PDB file of C-alpha atoms in Angstrom:
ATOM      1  CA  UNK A   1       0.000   0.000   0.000  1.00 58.00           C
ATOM      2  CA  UNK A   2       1.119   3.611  -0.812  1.00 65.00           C
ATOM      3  CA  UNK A   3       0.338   4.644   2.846  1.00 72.00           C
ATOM      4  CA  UNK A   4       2.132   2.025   4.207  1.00 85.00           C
ATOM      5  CA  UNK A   5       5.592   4.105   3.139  1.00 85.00           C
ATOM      6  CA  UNK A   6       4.902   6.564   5.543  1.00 91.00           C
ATOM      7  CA  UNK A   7       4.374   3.962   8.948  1.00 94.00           C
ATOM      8  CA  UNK A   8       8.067   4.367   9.808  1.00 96.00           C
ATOM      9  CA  UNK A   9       8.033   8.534   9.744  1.00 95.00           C
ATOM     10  CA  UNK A  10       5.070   7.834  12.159  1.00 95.00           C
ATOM     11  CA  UNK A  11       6.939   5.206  14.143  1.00 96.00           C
ATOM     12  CA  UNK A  12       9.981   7.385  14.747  1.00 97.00           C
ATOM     13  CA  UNK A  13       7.834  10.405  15.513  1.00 97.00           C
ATOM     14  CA  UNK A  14       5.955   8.096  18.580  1.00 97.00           C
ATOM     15  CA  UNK A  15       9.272   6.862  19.468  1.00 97.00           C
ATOM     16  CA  UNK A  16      10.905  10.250  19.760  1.00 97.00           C
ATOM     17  CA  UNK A  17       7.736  12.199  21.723  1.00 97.00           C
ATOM     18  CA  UNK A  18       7.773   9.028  24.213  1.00 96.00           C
ATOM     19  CA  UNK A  19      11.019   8.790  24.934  1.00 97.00           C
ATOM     20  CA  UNK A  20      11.854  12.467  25.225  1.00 97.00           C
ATOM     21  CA  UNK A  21       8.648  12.665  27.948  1.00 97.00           C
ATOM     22  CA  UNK A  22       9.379   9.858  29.846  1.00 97.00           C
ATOM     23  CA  UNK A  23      13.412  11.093  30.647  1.00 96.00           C
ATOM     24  CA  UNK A  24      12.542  14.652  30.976  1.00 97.00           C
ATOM     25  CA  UNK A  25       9.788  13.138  33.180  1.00 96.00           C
ATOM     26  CA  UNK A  26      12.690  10.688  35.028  1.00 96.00           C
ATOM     27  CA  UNK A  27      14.849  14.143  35.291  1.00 94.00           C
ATOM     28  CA  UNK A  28      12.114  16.486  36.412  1.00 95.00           C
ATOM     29  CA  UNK A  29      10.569  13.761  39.347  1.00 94.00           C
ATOM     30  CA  UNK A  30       7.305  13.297  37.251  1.00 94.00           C
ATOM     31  CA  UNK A  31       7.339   9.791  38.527  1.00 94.00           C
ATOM     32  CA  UNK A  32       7.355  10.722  42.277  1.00 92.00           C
ATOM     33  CA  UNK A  33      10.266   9.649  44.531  1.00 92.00           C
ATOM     34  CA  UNK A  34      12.131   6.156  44.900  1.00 91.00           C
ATOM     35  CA  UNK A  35      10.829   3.975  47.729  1.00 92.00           C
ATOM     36  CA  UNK A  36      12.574   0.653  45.773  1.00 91.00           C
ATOM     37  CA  UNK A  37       9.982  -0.587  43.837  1.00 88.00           C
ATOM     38  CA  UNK A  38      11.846  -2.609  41.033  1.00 87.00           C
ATOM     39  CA  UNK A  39      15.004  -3.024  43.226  1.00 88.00           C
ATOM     40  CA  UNK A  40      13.785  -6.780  43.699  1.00 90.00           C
ATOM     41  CA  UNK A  41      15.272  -7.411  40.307  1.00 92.00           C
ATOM     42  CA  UNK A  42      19.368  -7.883  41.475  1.00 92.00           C
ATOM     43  CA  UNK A  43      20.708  -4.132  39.732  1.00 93.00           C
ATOM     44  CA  UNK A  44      22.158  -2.095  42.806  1.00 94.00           C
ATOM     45  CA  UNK A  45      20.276   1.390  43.365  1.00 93.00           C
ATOM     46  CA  UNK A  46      22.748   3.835  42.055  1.00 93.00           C
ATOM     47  CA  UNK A  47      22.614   7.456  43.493  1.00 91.00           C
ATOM     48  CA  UNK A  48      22.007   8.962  39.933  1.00 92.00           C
ATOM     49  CA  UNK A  49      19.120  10.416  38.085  1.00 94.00           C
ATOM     50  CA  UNK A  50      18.730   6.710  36.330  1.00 95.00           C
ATOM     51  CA  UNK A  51      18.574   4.113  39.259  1.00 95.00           C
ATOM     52  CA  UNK A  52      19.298   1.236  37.472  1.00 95.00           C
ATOM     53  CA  UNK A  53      21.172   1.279  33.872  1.00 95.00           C
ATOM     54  CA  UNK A  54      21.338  -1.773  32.336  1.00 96.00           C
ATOM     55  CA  UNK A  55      17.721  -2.303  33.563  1.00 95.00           C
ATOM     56  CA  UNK A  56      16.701   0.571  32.448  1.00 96.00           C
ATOM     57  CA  UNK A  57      18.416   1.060  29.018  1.00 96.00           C
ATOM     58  CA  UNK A  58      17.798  -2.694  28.001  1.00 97.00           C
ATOM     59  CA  UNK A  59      14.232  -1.438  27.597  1.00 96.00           C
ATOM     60  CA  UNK A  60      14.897   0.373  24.390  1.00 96.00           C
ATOM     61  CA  UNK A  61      14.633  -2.862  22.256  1.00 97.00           C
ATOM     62  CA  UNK A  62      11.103  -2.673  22.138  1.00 97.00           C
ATOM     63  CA  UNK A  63      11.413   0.810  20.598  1.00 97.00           C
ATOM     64  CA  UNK A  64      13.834  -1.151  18.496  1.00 97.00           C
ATOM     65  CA  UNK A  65      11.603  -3.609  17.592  1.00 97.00           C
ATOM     66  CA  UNK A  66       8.621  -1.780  16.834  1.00 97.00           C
ATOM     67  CA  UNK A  67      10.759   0.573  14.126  1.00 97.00           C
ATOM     68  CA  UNK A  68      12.250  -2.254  12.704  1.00 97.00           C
ATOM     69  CA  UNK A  69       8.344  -3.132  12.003  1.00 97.00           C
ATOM     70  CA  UNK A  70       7.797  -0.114  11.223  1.00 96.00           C
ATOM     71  CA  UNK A  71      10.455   0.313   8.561  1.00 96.00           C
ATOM     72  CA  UNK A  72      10.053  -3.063   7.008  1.00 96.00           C
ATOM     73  CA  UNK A  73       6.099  -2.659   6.111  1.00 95.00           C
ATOM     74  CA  UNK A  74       7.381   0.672   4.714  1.00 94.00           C
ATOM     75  CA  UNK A  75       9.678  -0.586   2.410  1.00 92.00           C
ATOM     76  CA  UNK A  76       7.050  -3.526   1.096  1.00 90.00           C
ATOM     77  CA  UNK A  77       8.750  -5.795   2.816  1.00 91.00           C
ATOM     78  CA  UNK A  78       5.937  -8.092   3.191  1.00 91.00           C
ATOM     79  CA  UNK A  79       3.804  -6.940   0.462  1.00 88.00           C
ATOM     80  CA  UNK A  80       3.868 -10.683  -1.151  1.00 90.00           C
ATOM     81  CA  UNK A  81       1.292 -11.877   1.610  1.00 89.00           C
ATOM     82  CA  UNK A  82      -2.350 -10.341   1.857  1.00 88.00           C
ATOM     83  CA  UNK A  83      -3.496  -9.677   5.503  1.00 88.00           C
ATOM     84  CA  UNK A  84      -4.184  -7.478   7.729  1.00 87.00           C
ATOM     85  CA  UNK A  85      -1.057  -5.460   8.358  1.00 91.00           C
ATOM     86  CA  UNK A  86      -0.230  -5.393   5.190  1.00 90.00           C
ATOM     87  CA  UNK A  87      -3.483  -4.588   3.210  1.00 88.00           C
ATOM     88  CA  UNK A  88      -4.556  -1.863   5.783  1.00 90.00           C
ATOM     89  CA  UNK A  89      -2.792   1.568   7.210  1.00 93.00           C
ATOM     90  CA  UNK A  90      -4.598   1.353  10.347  1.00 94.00           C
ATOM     91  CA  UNK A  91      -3.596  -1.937  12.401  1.00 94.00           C
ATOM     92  CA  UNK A  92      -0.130  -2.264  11.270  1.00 95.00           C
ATOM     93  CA  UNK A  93       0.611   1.429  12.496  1.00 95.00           C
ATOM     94  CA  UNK A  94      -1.162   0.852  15.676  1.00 95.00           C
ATOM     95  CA  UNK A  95       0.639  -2.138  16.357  1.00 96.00           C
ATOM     96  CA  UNK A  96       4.399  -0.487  15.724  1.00 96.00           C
ATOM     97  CA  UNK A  97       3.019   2.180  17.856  1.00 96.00           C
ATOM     98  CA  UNK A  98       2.123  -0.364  20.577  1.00 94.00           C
ATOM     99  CA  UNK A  99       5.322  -2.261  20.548  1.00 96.00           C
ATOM    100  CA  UNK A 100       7.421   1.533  20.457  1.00 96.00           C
ATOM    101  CA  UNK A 101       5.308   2.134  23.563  1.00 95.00           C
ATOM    102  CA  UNK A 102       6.271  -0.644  25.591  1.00 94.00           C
ATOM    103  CA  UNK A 103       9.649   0.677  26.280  1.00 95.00           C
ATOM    104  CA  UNK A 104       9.009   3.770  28.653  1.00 94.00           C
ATOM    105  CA  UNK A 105       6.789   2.000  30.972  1.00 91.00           C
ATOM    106  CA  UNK A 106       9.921  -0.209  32.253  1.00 93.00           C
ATOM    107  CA  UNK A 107      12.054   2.348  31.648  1.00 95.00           C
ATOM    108  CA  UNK A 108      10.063   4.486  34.233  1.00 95.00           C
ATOM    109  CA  UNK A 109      10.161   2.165  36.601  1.00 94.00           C
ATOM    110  CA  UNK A 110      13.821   0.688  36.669  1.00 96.00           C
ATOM    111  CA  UNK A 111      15.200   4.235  35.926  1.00 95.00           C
ATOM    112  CA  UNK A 112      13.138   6.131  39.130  1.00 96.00           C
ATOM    113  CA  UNK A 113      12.124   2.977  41.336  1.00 94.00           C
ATOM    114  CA  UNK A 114       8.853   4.459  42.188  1.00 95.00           C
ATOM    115  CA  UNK A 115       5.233   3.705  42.720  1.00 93.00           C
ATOM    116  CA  UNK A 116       4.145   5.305  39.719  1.00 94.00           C
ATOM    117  CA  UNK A 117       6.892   3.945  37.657  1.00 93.00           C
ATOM    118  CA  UNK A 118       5.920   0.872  38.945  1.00 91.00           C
ATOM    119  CA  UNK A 119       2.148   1.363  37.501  1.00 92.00           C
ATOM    120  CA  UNK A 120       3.654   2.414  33.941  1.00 94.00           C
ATOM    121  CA  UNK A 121       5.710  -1.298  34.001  1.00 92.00           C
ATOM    122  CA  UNK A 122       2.628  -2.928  34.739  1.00 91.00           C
ATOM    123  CA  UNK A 123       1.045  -0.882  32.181  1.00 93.00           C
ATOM    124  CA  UNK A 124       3.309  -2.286  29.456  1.00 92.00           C
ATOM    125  CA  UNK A 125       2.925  -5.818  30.043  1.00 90.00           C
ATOM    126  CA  UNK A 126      -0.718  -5.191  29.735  1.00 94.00           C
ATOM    127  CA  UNK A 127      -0.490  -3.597  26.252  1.00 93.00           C
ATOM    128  CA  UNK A 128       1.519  -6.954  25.513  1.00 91.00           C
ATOM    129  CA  UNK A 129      -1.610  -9.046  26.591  1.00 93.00           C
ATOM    130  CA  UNK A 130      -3.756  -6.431  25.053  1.00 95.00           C
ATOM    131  CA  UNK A 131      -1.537  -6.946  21.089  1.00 93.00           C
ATOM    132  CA  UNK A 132      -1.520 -10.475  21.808  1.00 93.00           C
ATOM    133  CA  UNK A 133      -5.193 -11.441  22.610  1.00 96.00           C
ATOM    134  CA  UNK A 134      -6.717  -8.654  20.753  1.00 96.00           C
ATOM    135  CA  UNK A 135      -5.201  -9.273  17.089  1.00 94.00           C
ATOM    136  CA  UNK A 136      -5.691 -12.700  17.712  1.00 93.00           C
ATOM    137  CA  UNK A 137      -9.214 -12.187  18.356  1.00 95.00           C
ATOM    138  CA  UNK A 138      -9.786  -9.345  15.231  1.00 94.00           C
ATOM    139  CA  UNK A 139      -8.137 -11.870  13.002  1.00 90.00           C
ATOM    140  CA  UNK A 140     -10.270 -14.493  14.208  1.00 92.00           C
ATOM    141  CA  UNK A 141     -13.820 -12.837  14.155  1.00 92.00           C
ATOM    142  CA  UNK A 142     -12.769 -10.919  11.554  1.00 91.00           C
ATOM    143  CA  UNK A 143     -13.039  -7.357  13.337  1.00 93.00           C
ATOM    144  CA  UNK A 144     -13.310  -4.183  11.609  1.00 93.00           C
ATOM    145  CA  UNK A 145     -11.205  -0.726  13.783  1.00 95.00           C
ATOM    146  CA  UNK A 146     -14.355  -0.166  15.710  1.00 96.00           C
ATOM    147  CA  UNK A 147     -15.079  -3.882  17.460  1.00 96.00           C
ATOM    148  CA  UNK A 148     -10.781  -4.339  17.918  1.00 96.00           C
ATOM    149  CA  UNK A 149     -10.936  -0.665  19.341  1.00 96.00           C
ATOM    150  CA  UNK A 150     -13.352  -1.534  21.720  1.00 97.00           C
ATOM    151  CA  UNK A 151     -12.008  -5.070  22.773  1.00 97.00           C
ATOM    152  CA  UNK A 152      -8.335  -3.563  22.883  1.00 97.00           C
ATOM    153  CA  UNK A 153      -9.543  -1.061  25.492  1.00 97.00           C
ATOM    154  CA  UNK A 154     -11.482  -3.928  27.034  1.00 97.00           C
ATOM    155  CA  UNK A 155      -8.550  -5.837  27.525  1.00 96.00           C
ATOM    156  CA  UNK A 156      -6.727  -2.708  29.426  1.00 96.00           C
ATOM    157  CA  UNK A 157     -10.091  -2.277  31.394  1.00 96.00           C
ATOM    158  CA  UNK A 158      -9.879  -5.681  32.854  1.00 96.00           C
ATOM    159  CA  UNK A 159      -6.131  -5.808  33.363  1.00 94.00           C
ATOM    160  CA  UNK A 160      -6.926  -2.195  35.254  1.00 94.00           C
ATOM    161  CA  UNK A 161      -9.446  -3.883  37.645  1.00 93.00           C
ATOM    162  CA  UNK A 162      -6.645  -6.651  38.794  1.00 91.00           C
ATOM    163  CA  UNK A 163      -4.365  -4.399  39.368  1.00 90.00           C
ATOM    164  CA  UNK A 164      -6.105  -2.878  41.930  1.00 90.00           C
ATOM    165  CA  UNK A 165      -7.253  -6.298  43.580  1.00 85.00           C
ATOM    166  CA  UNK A 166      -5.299  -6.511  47.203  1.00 83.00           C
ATOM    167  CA  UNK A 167      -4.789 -10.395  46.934  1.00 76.00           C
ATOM    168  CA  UNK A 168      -1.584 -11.768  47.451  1.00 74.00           C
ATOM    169  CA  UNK A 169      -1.374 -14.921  45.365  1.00 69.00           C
ATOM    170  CA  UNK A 170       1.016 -17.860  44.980  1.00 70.00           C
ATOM    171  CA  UNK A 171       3.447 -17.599  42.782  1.00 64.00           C
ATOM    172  CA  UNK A 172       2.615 -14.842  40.417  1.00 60.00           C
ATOM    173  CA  UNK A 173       1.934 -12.964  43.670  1.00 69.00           C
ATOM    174  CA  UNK A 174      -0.766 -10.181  42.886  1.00 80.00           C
ATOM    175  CA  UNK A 175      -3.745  -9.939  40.659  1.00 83.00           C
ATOM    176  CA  UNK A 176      -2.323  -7.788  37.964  1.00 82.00           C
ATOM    177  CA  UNK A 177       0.274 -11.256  37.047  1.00 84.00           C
ATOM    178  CA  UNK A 178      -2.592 -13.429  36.548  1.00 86.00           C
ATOM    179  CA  UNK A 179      -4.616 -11.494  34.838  1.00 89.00           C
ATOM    180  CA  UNK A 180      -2.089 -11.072  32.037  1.00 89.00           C
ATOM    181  CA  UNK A 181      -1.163 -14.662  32.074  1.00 88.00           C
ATOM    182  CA  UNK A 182      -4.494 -15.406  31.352  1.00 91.00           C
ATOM    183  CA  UNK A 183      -5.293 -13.137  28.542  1.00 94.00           C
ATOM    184  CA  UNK A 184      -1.596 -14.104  26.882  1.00 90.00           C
ATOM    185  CA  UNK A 185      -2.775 -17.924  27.349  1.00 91.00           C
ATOM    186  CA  UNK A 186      -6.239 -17.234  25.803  1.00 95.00           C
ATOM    187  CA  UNK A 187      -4.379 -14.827  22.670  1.00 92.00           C
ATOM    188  CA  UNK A 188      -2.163 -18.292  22.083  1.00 89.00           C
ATOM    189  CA  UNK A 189      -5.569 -20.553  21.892  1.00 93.00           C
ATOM    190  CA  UNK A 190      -6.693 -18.294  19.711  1.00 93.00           C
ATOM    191  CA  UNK A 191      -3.948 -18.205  17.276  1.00 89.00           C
ATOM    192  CA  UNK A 192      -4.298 -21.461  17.270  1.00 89.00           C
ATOM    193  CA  UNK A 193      -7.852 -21.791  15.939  1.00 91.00           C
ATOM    194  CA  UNK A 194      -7.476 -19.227  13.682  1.00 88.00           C
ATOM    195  CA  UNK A 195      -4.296 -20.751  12.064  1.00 84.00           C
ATOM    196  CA  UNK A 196      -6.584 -23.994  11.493  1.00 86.00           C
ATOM    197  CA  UNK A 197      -8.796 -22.033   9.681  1.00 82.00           C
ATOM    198  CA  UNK A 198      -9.173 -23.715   5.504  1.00 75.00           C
ATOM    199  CA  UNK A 199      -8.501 -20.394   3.997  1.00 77.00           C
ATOM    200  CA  UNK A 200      -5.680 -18.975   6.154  1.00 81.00           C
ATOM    201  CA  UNK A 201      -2.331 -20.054   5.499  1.00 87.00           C
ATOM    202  CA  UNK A 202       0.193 -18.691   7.957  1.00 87.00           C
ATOM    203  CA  UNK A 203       4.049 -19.353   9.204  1.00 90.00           C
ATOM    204  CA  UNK A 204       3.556 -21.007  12.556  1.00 87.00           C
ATOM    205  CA  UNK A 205       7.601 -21.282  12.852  1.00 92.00           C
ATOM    206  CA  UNK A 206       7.000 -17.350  13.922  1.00 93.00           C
ATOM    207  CA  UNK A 207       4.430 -18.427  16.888  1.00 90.00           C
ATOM    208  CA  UNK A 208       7.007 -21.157  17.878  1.00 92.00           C
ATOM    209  CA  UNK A 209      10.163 -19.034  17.978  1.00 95.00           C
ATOM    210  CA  UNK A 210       8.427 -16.154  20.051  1.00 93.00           C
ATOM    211  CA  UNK A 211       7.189 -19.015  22.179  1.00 91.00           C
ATOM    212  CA  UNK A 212      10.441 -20.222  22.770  1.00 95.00           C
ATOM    213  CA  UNK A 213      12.136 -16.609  23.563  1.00 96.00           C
ATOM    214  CA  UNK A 214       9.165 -16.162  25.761  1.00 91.00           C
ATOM    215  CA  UNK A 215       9.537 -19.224  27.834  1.00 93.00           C
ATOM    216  CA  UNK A 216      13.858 -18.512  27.916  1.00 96.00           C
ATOM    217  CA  UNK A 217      13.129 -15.044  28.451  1.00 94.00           C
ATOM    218  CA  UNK A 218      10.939 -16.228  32.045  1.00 90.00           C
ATOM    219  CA  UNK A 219      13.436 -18.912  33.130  1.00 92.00           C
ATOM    220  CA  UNK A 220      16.233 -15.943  32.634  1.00 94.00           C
ATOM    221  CA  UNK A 221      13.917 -13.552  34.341  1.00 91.00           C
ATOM    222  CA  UNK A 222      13.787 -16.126  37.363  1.00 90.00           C
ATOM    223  CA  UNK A 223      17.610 -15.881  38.051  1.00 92.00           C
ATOM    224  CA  UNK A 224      17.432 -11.849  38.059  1.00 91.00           C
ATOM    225  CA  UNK A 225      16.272 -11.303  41.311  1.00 90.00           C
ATOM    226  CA  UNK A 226      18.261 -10.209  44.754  1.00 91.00           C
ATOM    227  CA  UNK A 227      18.068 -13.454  46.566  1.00 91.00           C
ATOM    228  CA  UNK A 228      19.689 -15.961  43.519  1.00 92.00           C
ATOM    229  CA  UNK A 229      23.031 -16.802  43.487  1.00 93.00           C
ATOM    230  CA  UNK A 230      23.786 -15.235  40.379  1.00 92.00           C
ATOM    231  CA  UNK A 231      23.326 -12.218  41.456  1.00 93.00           C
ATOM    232  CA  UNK A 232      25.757  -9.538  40.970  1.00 94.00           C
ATOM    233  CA  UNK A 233      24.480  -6.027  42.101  1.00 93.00           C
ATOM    234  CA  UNK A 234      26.837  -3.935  40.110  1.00 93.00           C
ATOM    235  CA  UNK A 235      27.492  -5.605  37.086  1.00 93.00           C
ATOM    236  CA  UNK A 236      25.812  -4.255  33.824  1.00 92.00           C
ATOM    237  CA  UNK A 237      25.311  -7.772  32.494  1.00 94.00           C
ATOM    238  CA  UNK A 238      21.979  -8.197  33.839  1.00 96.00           C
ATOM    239  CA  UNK A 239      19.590 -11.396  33.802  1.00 95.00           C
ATOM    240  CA  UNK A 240      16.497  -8.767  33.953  1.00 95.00           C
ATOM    241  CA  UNK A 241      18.280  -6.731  31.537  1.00 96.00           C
ATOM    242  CA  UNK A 242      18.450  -9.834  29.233  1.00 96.00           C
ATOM    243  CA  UNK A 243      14.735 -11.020  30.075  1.00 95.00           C
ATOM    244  CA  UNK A 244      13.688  -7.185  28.423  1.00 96.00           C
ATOM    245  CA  UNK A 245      15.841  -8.213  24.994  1.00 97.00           C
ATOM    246  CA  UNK A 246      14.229 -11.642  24.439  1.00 97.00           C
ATOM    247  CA  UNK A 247      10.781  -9.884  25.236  1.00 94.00           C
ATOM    248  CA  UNK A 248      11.561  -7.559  22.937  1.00 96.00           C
ATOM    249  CA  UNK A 249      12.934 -10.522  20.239  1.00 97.00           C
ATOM    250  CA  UNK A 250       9.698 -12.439  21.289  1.00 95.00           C
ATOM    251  CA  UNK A 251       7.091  -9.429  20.114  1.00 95.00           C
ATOM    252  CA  UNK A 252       8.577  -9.277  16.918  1.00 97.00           C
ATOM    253  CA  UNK A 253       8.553 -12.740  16.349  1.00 96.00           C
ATOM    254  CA  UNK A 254       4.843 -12.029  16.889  1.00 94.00           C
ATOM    255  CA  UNK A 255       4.832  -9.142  14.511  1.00 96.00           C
ATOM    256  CA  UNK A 256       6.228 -11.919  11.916  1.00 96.00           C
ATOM    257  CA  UNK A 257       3.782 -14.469  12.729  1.00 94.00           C
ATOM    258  CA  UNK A 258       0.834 -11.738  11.711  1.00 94.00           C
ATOM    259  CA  UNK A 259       2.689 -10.285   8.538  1.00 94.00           C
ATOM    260  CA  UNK A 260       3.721 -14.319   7.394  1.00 93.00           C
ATOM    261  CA  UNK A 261      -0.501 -15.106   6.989  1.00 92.00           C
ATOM    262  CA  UNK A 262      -1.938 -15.459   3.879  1.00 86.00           C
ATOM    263  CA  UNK A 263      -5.826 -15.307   4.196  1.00 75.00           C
ATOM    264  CA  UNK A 264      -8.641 -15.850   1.493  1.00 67.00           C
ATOM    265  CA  UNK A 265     -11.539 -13.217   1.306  1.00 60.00           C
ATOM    266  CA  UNK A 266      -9.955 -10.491   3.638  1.00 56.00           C
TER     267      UNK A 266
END
């Protein structure tokens, strides 16, 4: 599509206005004061404007990611397969933005250690769930901008009303966890119908390798925190810092999976 040329301009624009914000927010105390939160995850506080670096910085793969989108639907990249992101302007520009976006939320957080920073974090793994379960479930029902608009902000709506549940639960410990397991679970099953759909022809080796970087990305995650023995406060190598590459790696894997499809009577 001729429009299409014009996503990355878009993408870079997003990525520059978030960015800039969320430091001069980090520099000006937007965020409210440190009281720790994030410090769980093995990088020593340092006494600087950005708490911890390697946490913090690693987070700019997702704006990576999402321009590398970005500036391959520009070029055509994909234009061989009919779909979604690639026959339309809207979705595949909402989803670069999406993926752009989930780099200042963490950022926030591991660069200030505060409360609020802590919200934005949160706030980005929702928007994964949110990509995830909600182009899943336009490709599956076959959506038009209005019905994914509304589910999309559904999706944030629920993950909102978790967050603010006061349950301490095993394992993934409060409400906010679950409910994003659950709608990254249900996005997979999804996926999964739709790719056994007669006229949709799709590269499932894309849903397999983000799987994989997903599931190496947790079990990395795991070792990141204060109490493992791997720990090193003070290093820059950091397993958290790591876990926020693969994530990255993993949602453009997804992007792949959506641009690979093929499907009949779009």
């Amino acid at each position: 599509m001729t429009q299409q040329k014009y996503i990355f301009y878009y993408a870079i624009l997003v990525a520059v206005i978030a960015h800039v914000l969320t430091f001069v927010g980090i520099y000006l105390g937007w965020f409210g004061i440190g009281i720790g939160n994030g410090a769980v995850f093995c990088e020593a506080t340092r006494d600087a404007i950005i708490k911890q670096p390697a946490n913090t910085f690693s987070n700019m793969a997702f704006m990576i990611a999402g321009l590398t989108a970005a500036y391959q639907l520009s070029k055509g990249k994909f234009s061989q397969y009919s779909n979604t992101l690639t026959q339309t302007i809207f979705f595949p520009t909402f989803l670069c933005f999406c993926i752009i976006l989930l780099s200042p939320g963490s950022i926030a957080l591991h660069a200030t250690e505060s409360e609020m920073g802590g919200y934005f974090d949160m706030l980005s793994m929702y928007l994964i769930a949110a990509i995830i379960f909600t182009f899943a479930l336009k490709r599956y029902l076959k959506l038009g901008i209005l019905s994914f608009i509304v589910a999309f902000a559904s999706v944030l709506v629920v993950c909102h009303i978790f967050h603010f549940m006061p349950y301490e639960l095993p394992i993934v410990h409060f409400a906010g966890n679950l409910i994003f397991g659950v709608f990254l679970v249900s996005g997979m099953i999804i996926e999964i119908l739709h790719s056994r759909k007669k006229e949709v022809d799709i590269k499932s080796q894309w849903a397999v390798a983000a799987s994989l970087t997903f599931i190496i990305s947790f079990a990395i995650w795991l070792t990141g925190t204060n109490e493992h023995p791997w720990c090193r406060p003070y290093s820059l190598l950091q397993a958290h810092a790591i876990s926020h590459i693969l994530d990255a790696l993993a949602v453009y894997f997804i992007f792949r999976l959506y641009v690979s499809e093929n499907e009949k009577n779009l």
